[in-house]
């Protein structure tokens, strides 16, 4: 592109010399007009060449003042650019007006409902999950998590922690639901294993006790146990349940306040920390779980992927059909974006300024010239042509 302005300059020079050596067979009145056009065109071409070159380097290598502007004032340009971006692009009012002009929540819902949006969320969710799970297999990550877990466990006082957990279960009768399930399980297990229990009792009975007497005692005992378990599981106000409630409450209090239980909790904690076999078992259990999840994520028909896609579509549908929620989400996003921009715009501006400062002056000049060089060459072309036209106008004024 640099050749075109040079060719125009050469053309203007040729026309100028032609006007000085005007052929006699051509009308002599044309020569002054051509000379005025070519002379002014050369001046315009040279002036714009100087102006363009002076931005990036010293013209002809001569250190003329106020030339090589970009290399010499690179840091100031970076500072001014950073300040301009911070004041006119990252200003909170500018961001707020822009966000208020679009319905971000509805646009997001429509995108999430589209096949492309849903697939993108699925791929992102699966990818992030796979990377996180894969990182947990790294020895360094595993050791770090192990050290962190050991330190955190060492800081816990287990007995009071168990006591508070029991208090939480006792609140609103949560422990009664667990007790009911345990009683039902015990009832079913006892009923299904009656024959096994009878056989074991008969084998352990003394030789002198008749078998039919022994069996009658066992059957009656099992019947009474099943009846008791059934009553306990069906009657939330059973007396034994009340006794259990009182015992559990007292135990929860003792766990939180008894020095003996505190020592027990401390001993248990030290045993857990010192038990390498338990830690290895827990790690293998965790590793099997992670491997299973990774295998599921690698399957195109992954259950995790499908569930994530259905959740995304359901969320998007609800959001699209709820204008009030859209308005609320838009306000959240607006405040979040405005706050983030306001708190970080100086840091962003500093990043721009520091990045420009880190560039080599000559490299900076080459980058900018490469980016806008084509337009600058057109400026030179326009300068040549406009200069020629101005020369014609001046010549016309002179002869009037």
Coordinates of C-alpha atoms in Angstrom, one line a residue:
X1 CA 0.0 0.0 0.0
X2 CA 3.0 2.3 0.6
X3 CA 3.7 2.2 -3.2
X4 CA 0.5 4.1 -4.2
X5 CA 1.4 7.4 -2.4
X6 CA 5.0 7.2 -3.8
X7 CA 3.6 6.6 -7.3
X8 CA 1.4 9.7 -6.9
X9 CA 4.3 11.8 -5.7
X10 CA 6.3 10.6 -8.7
X11 CA 3.4 11.4 -11.0
X12 CA 3.1 14.9 -9.5
X13 CA 6.9 15.4 -10.0
X14 CA 6.6 14.3 -13.6
X15 CA 3.7 16.6 -14.2
X16 CA 5.6 19.5 -12.7
X17 CA 8.6 18.9 -14.9
X18 CA 6.3 18.5 -17.9
X19 CA 4.8 21.9 -17.1
X20 CA 8.2 23.4 -17.1
X21 CA 9.1 21.9 -20.4
X22 CA 5.7 22.4 -22.1
X23 CA 5.5 21.1 -25.6
X24 CA 4.9 23.8 -28.1
X25 CA 2.2 21.9 -29.9
X26 CA -0.1 22.0 -26.8
X27 CA -2.0 25.0 -25.7
X28 CA 0.3 27.2 -23.6
X29 CA -2.6 28.2 -21.3
X30 CA -2.7 24.7 -19.8
X31 CA 0.8 24.8 -18.5
X32 CA 0.3 27.2 -15.5
X33 CA -2.7 25.1 -14.4
X34 CA -0.8 21.9 -14.5
X35 CA 2.2 23.4 -12.8
X36 CA 0.0 24.8 -10.0
X37 CA -1.7 21.4 -9.5
X38 CA 1.5 19.4 -9.6
X39 CA 3.4 21.8 -7.4
X40 CA 0.8 21.9 -4.7
X41 CA 0.3 18.1 -5.0
X42 CA 4.0 17.5 -4.3
X43 CA 3.9 19.8 -1.3
X44 CA 0.8 18.0 0.0
X45 CA 2.4 14.6 -0.6
X46 CA 5.6 15.5 1.1
X47 CA 3.9 17.2 4.0
X48 CA 1.6 14.2 4.7
X49 CA 4.6 11.9 4.3
X50 CA 6.5 13.8 6.9
X51 CA 3.4 13.9 9.2
X52 CA 2.8 10.1 8.9
X53 CA 6.5 9.1 9.2
X54 CA 7.0 11.5 12.2
X55 CA 4.4 9.5 14.1
X56 CA 6.6 6.4 14.1
X57 CA 10.2 7.5 13.5
X58 CA 12.5 10.3 12.6
X59 CA 12.1 11.3 8.9
X60 CA 15.2 10.3 7.0
X61 CA 16.8 9.5 10.3
X62 CA 17.1 13.2 11.2
X63 CA 16.2 13.8 14.9
X64 CA 13.9 16.7 14.2
X65 CA 12.0 17.8 17.4
X66 CA 8.5 16.4 17.9
X67 CA 9.1 13.5 15.6
X68 CA 9.1 9.7 16.4
X69 CA 6.2 10.6 18.6
X70 CA 4.9 7.1 19.4
X71 CA 8.2 5.6 20.4
X72 CA 9.2 8.7 22.5
X73 CA 5.8 9.2 24.1
X74 CA 4.7 5.6 24.4
X75 CA 4.3 5.8 28.2
X76 CA 2.2 8.9 28.0
X77 CA 0.1 7.4 25.3
X78 CA -0.5 4.3 27.4
X79 CA -1.5 6.5 30.4
X80 CA -3.8 8.6 28.3
X81 CA -5.4 5.5 26.8
X82 CA -5.9 3.9 30.2
X83 CA -7.5 7.1 31.6
X84 CA -9.7 7.4 28.5
X85 CA -11.0 3.8 28.9
X86 CA -11.5 4.2 32.6
X87 CA -13.5 7.5 32.2
X88 CA -15.5 6.8 29.1
X89 CA -15.9 3.0 28.9
X90 CA -15.7 1.8 32.5
X91 CA -17.6 4.5 34.2
X92 CA -20.4 3.1 36.4
X93 CA -23.1 5.4 34.7
X94 CA -22.0 4.2 31.3
X95 CA -22.2 0.5 32.3
X96 CA -25.6 1.0 34.1
X97 CA -27.2 2.7 31.0
X98 CA -26.0 0.0 28.7
X99 CA -27.2 -2.8 31.0
X100 CA -30.6 -1.1 31.4
X101 CA -31.1 -1.1 27.6
X102 CA -31.2 -4.9 27.4
X103 CA -33.1 -7.6 29.2
X104 CA -30.1 -9.8 30.2
X105 CA -32.2 -12.3 32.1
X106 CA -34.6 -13.0 29.3
X107 CA -31.8 -13.2 26.7
X108 CA -30.0 -15.6 29.0
X109 CA -33.1 -17.7 29.4
X110 CA -33.6 -17.9 25.6
X111 CA -30.0 -18.8 25.0
X112 CA -30.1 -21.5 27.7
X113 CA -33.2 -23.0 26.1
X114 CA -31.6 -23.2 22.7
X115 CA -29.9 -26.5 21.8
X116 CA -26.6 -24.7 21.5
X117 CA -26.9 -23.0 24.9
X118 CA -27.9 -26.1 26.6
X119 CA -25.1 -28.1 25.0
X120 CA -22.7 -25.4 26.0
X121 CA -23.7 -25.5 29.6
X122 CA -23.5 -29.3 29.6
X123 CA -20.1 -29.3 28.1
X124 CA -18.9 -26.6 30.5
X125 CA -20.3 -28.4 33.5
X126 CA -18.9 -31.7 32.5
X127 CA -15.5 -30.2 31.6
X128 CA -15.1 -28.4 34.9
X129 CA -16.2 -31.4 36.9
X130 CA -13.8 -33.7 35.1
X131 CA -10.9 -31.3 35.6
X132 CA -11.7 -31.0 39.3
X133 CA -12.1 -34.7 39.8
X134 CA -9.0 -35.4 37.7
X135 CA -7.0 -33.0 39.9
X136 CA -8.0 -35.0 43.0
X137 CA -6.0 -37.9 41.6
X138 CA -2.8 -35.9 41.6
X139 CA -0.4 -37.0 44.4
X140 CA 0.4 -33.4 45.3
X141 CA -3.3 -32.4 45.5
X142 CA -4.1 -35.6 47.5
X143 CA -1.3 -34.9 49.9
X144 CA -2.4 -31.3 50.3
X145 CA -6.0 -32.3 51.0
X146 CA -4.8 -34.9 53.4
X147 CA -2.7 -32.4 55.3
X148 CA -5.5 -29.9 55.3
X149 CA -8.0 -32.5 56.5
X150 CA -5.7 -33.7 59.3
X151 CA -5.1 -30.1 60.5
X152 CA -8.8 -29.4 60.5
X153 CA -9.6 -32.6 62.3
X154 CA -6.9 -31.8 64.9
X155 CA -8.7 -28.5 65.7
X156 CA -12.1 -30.2 66.3
X157 CA -13.3 -31.2 69.8
X158 CA -15.2 -34.3 68.7
X159 CA -17.3 -35.0 71.8
X160 CA -19.0 -31.5 71.9
X161 CA -19.4 -31.7 68.1
X162 CA -21.2 -35.0 68.5
X163 CA -23.3 -33.6 71.3
X164 CA -24.4 -30.6 69.2
X165 CA -25.2 -32.9 66.4
X166 CA -27.5 -34.9 68.7
X167 CA -29.1 -31.7 70.0
X168 CA -29.9 -30.8 66.4
X169 CA -31.4 -34.3 65.8
X170 CA -33.5 -34.0 69.0
X171 CA -34.9 -30.6 67.9
X172 CA -38.4 -31.0 66.2
X173 CA -38.2 -34.8 66.7
X174 CA -35.8 -35.5 63.9
X175 CA -34.3 -38.4 65.9
X176 CA -37.8 -40.0 66.2
X177 CA -37.9 -40.5 62.4
X178 CA -34.5 -42.2 62.5
X179 CA -35.6 -44.4 65.5
X180 CA -38.8 -45.4 63.6
X181 CA -36.8 -46.5 60.6
X182 CA -34.3 -48.4 62.8
X183 CA -37.2 -50.2 64.6
X184 CA -38.8 -51.2 61.4
X185 CA -35.5 -52.5 60.1
X186 CA -34.9 -54.5 63.3
X187 CA -38.5 -55.9 63.1
X188 CA -38.0 -57.1 59.5
X189 CA -34.5 -58.5 60.2
X190 CA -35.8 -60.4 63.3
X191 CA -38.8 -61.8 61.4
X192 CA -36.7 -62.9 58.4
X193 CA -34.1 -64.6 60.6
X194 CA -36.3 -66.5 63.1
X195 CA -35.3 -69.9 61.8
X196 CA -31.6 -68.9 62.0
X197 CA -31.9 -67.7 65.5
X198 CA -33.9 -70.8 66.6
X199 CA -31.2 -73.1 65.1
X200 CA -28.4 -71.2 66.8
X201 CA -30.1 -71.3 70.2
X202 CA -30.7 -75.1 69.9
X203 CA -27.1 -75.7 69.1
X204 CA -25.9 -73.7 72.1
X205 CA -28.4 -75.2 74.5
X206 CA -27.2 -77.7 77.2
X207 CA -27.7 -81.4 76.3
X208 CA -30.0 -82.1 79.2
X209 CA -32.6 -79.5 78.1
X210 CA -35.3 -81.0 75.9
X211 CA -35.4 -79.5 72.4
X212 CA -39.1 -78.8 72.4
X213 CA -38.9 -76.8 75.6
X214 CA -36.0 -74.8 74.3
X215 CA -37.8 -74.1 71.0
X216 CA -41.0 -73.0 72.8
X217 CA -39.0 -70.5 74.9
X218 CA -37.2 -69.1 71.8
X219 CA -40.5 -68.8 69.8
X220 CA -42.2 -67.0 72.7
X221 CA -39.2 -64.7 73.1
X222 CA -39.1 -63.8 69.4
X223 CA -42.9 -63.2 69.3
X224 CA -42.7 -60.8 72.2
X225 CA -39.7 -59.0 70.7
X226 CA -41.5 -58.6 67.4
X227 CA -44.6 -57.4 69.2
X228 CA -42.5 -54.9 71.2
X229 CA -40.7 -53.6 68.1
X230 CA -44.0 -53.3 66.2
X231 CA -45.6 -51.3 69.1
X232 CA -42.6 -49.0 69.3
X233 CA -42.5 -48.4 65.6
X234 CA -46.2 -47.5 65.5
X235 CA -46.7 -45.6 68.7
X236 CA -44.7 -42.3 68.9
X237 CA -45.9 -41.8 72.5
X238 CA -44.7 -45.2 73.7
X239 CA -43.1 -45.1 77.2
X240 CA -39.9 -46.7 76.0
X241 CA -39.6 -44.0 73.4
X242 CA -39.9 -41.4 76.2
X243 CA -37.2 -43.2 78.1
X244 CA -35.1 -43.1 74.9
X245 CA -35.7 -39.4 74.5
X246 CA -34.5 -38.7 78.0
X247 CA -31.4 -40.8 77.7
X248 CA -30.5 -39.3 74.3
X249 CA -30.9 -35.7 75.7
X250 CA -28.7 -36.6 78.8
X251 CA -26.1 -38.1 76.5
X252 CA -26.0 -35.1 74.3
X253 CA -25.5 -32.9 77.3
X254 CA -22.8 -35.1 78.7
X255 CA -20.9 -35.2 75.4
X256 CA -20.8 -31.4 75.4
X257 CA -19.9 -30.9 79.1
X258 CA -18.3 -34.0 80.5
X259 CA -14.5 -34.0 80.9
X260 CA -14.6 -37.8 80.5
X261 CA -16.3 -37.6 77.2
X262 CA -13.9 -34.9 76.1
X263 CA -11.0 -37.2 76.8
X264 CA -12.8 -39.9 74.9
X265 CA -13.3 -37.6 71.9
X266 CA -9.6 -36.6 72.0
X267 CA -8.5 -40.2 72.1
X268 CA -10.8 -41.1 69.2
X269 CA -9.4 -38.2 67.2
X270 CA -5.8 -39.2 67.8
X271 CA -6.6 -42.8 66.8
X272 CA -8.2 -41.6 63.6
X273 CA -5.2 -39.4 62.8
X274 CA -2.8 -42.2 63.5
X275 CA -4.7 -44.9 61.7
X276 CA -3.0 -45.1 58.3
X277 CA -5.0 -48.1 57.3
X278 CA -8.3 -46.2 57.8
X279 CA -6.9 -43.3 55.8
X280 CA -5.9 -45.6 53.0
X281 CA -9.3 -47.3 53.0
X282 CA -11.1 -43.9 52.9
X283 CA -8.8 -42.8 50.0
X284 CA -9.5 -46.0 48.0
X285 CA -13.2 -45.5 48.7
X286 CA -13.0 -41.9 47.5
X287 CA -10.9 -43.0 44.5
X288 CA -13.4 -45.6 43.4
X289 CA -16.2 -43.0 43.7
X290 CA -14.2 -40.5 41.6
X291 CA -13.3 -43.1 39.0
X292 CA -17.0 -44.0 38.7
X293 CA -18.0 -40.3 38.3
X294 CA -15.2 -39.9 35.6
X295 CA -16.5 -42.9 33.7
X296 CA -20.0 -41.5 33.8
X297 CA -18.8 -38.1 32.6
X298 CA -17.0 -39.7 29.7
X299 CA -20.2 -41.4 28.5
X300 CA -22.1 -39.2 25.9
X301 CA -25.3 -40.5 27.6
X302 CA -24.0 -39.5 31.0
X303 CA -26.6 -39.2 33.8
X304 CA -24.8 -36.2 35.1
X305 CA -24.9 -34.5 31.7
X306 CA -28.6 -35.3 31.2
X307 CA -29.6 -34.1 34.7
X308 CA -27.6 -30.9 34.2
X309 CA -29.3 -30.3 30.8
X310 CA -32.8 -30.9 32.3
X311 CA -32.0 -28.6 35.2
X312 CA -30.8 -25.9 32.8
X313 CA -33.8 -26.1 30.6
X314 CA -36.2 -26.1 33.5
X315 CA -34.5 -23.0 35.0
X316 CA -34.5 -21.2 31.7
X317 CA -38.2 -22.0 31.1
X318 CA -39.2 -20.7 34.5
X319 CA -37.1 -17.5 34.1
X320 CA -38.5 -16.8 30.6
X321 CA -42.1 -17.0 31.9
X322 CA -41.6 -14.9 35.0
X323 CA -41.2 -11.2 34.2
X324 CA -40.9 -10.3 37.8
X325 CA -38.0 -12.7 38.3
X326 CA -36.4 -11.3 35.1
X327 CA -36.6 -7.8 36.6
X328 CA -35.1 -9.0 39.9
X329 CA -32.3 -10.9 38.1
X330 CA -31.6 -7.9 35.9
X331 CA -31.2 -5.6 39.0
X332 CA -28.9 -8.1 40.6
X333 CA -26.7 -8.4 37.4
X334 CA -26.8 -4.6 37.0
X335 CA -25.6 -3.9 40.6
X336 CA -23.1 -6.7 40.4
X337 CA -21.6 -5.4 37.2
X338 CA -21.6 -1.8 38.2
X339 CA -20.0 -2.6 41.5
X340 CA -17.4 -4.8 39.9
X341 CA -16.6 -2.2 37.3
X342 CA -16.4 0.6 39.8
X343 CA -14.1 -1.3 42.1
X344 CA -11.8 -2.6 39.4
X345 CA -11.7 0.1 36.7
X346 CA -8.6 1.7 38.1
X347 CA -6.9 -1.7 38.2
X348 CA -8.0 -2.3 34.6
X349 CA -6.7 1.1 33.6
X350 CA -3.4 0.4 35.4
X351 CA -3.2 -3.0 33.5
X352 CA -3.5 -1.1 30.2
X353 CA -0.9 1.5 31.2
X354 CA 1.5 -1.1 32.6
X355 CA 1.2 -3.3 29.5
X356 CA 2.0 -0.4 27.2
X357 CA 4.9 0.6 29.4
X358 CA 6.3 -2.9 29.1
X359 CA 6.4 -2.8 25.3
X360 CA 9.6 -2.1 23.5
X361 CA 9.3 1.4 21.9
X362 CA 10.3 0.2 18.4
X363 CA 8.0 -2.8 18.7
X364 CA 5.1 -0.6 19.8
X365 CA 5.7 1.7 16.8
X366 CA 5.6 -1.3 14.5
X367 CA 2.5 -2.7 16.0
X368 CA 0.5 0.5 15.7
X369 CA 1.8 1.2 12.2
X370 CA 0.8 -2.3 11.2
X371 CA -2.6 -1.9 12.6
X372 CA -3.4 1.5 11.1
X373 CA -0.8 1.8 8.3
X374 CA -3.3 1.3 5.5
X375 CA -5.5 4.2 6.6
X376 CA -2.3 6.4 7.0
X377 CA -1.3 5.7 3.4
X378 CA -4.8 6.8 2.2
X379 CA -4.2 10.0 4.2
X380 CA -1.0 10.5 2.1
X381 CA -3.0 9.8 -1.1
X382 CA -5.7 12.3 -0.1
X383 CA -3.1 14.8 0.9
X384 CA -1.6 14.6 -2.6
X385 CA -4.9 15.0 -4.3
X386 CA -6.3 17.7 -2.0
X387 CA -3.0 19.6 -2.2
X388 CA -3.3 19.6 -6.0
X389 CA -6.9 20.8 -5.9
X390 CA -5.9 23.6 -3.5
X391 CA -3.1 24.6 -5.9
X392 CA -5.7 24.9 -8.7
X393 CA -7.9 27.0 -6.5
X394 CA -5.0 29.3 -5.5
X395 CA -4.0 29.6 -9.2
X396 CA -7.6 30.5 -10.1
X397 CA -7.7 33.2 -7.4
X398 CA -4.4 34.6 -8.7
X399 CA -5.6 35.1 -12.3
X400 CA -8.9 36.5 -11.4

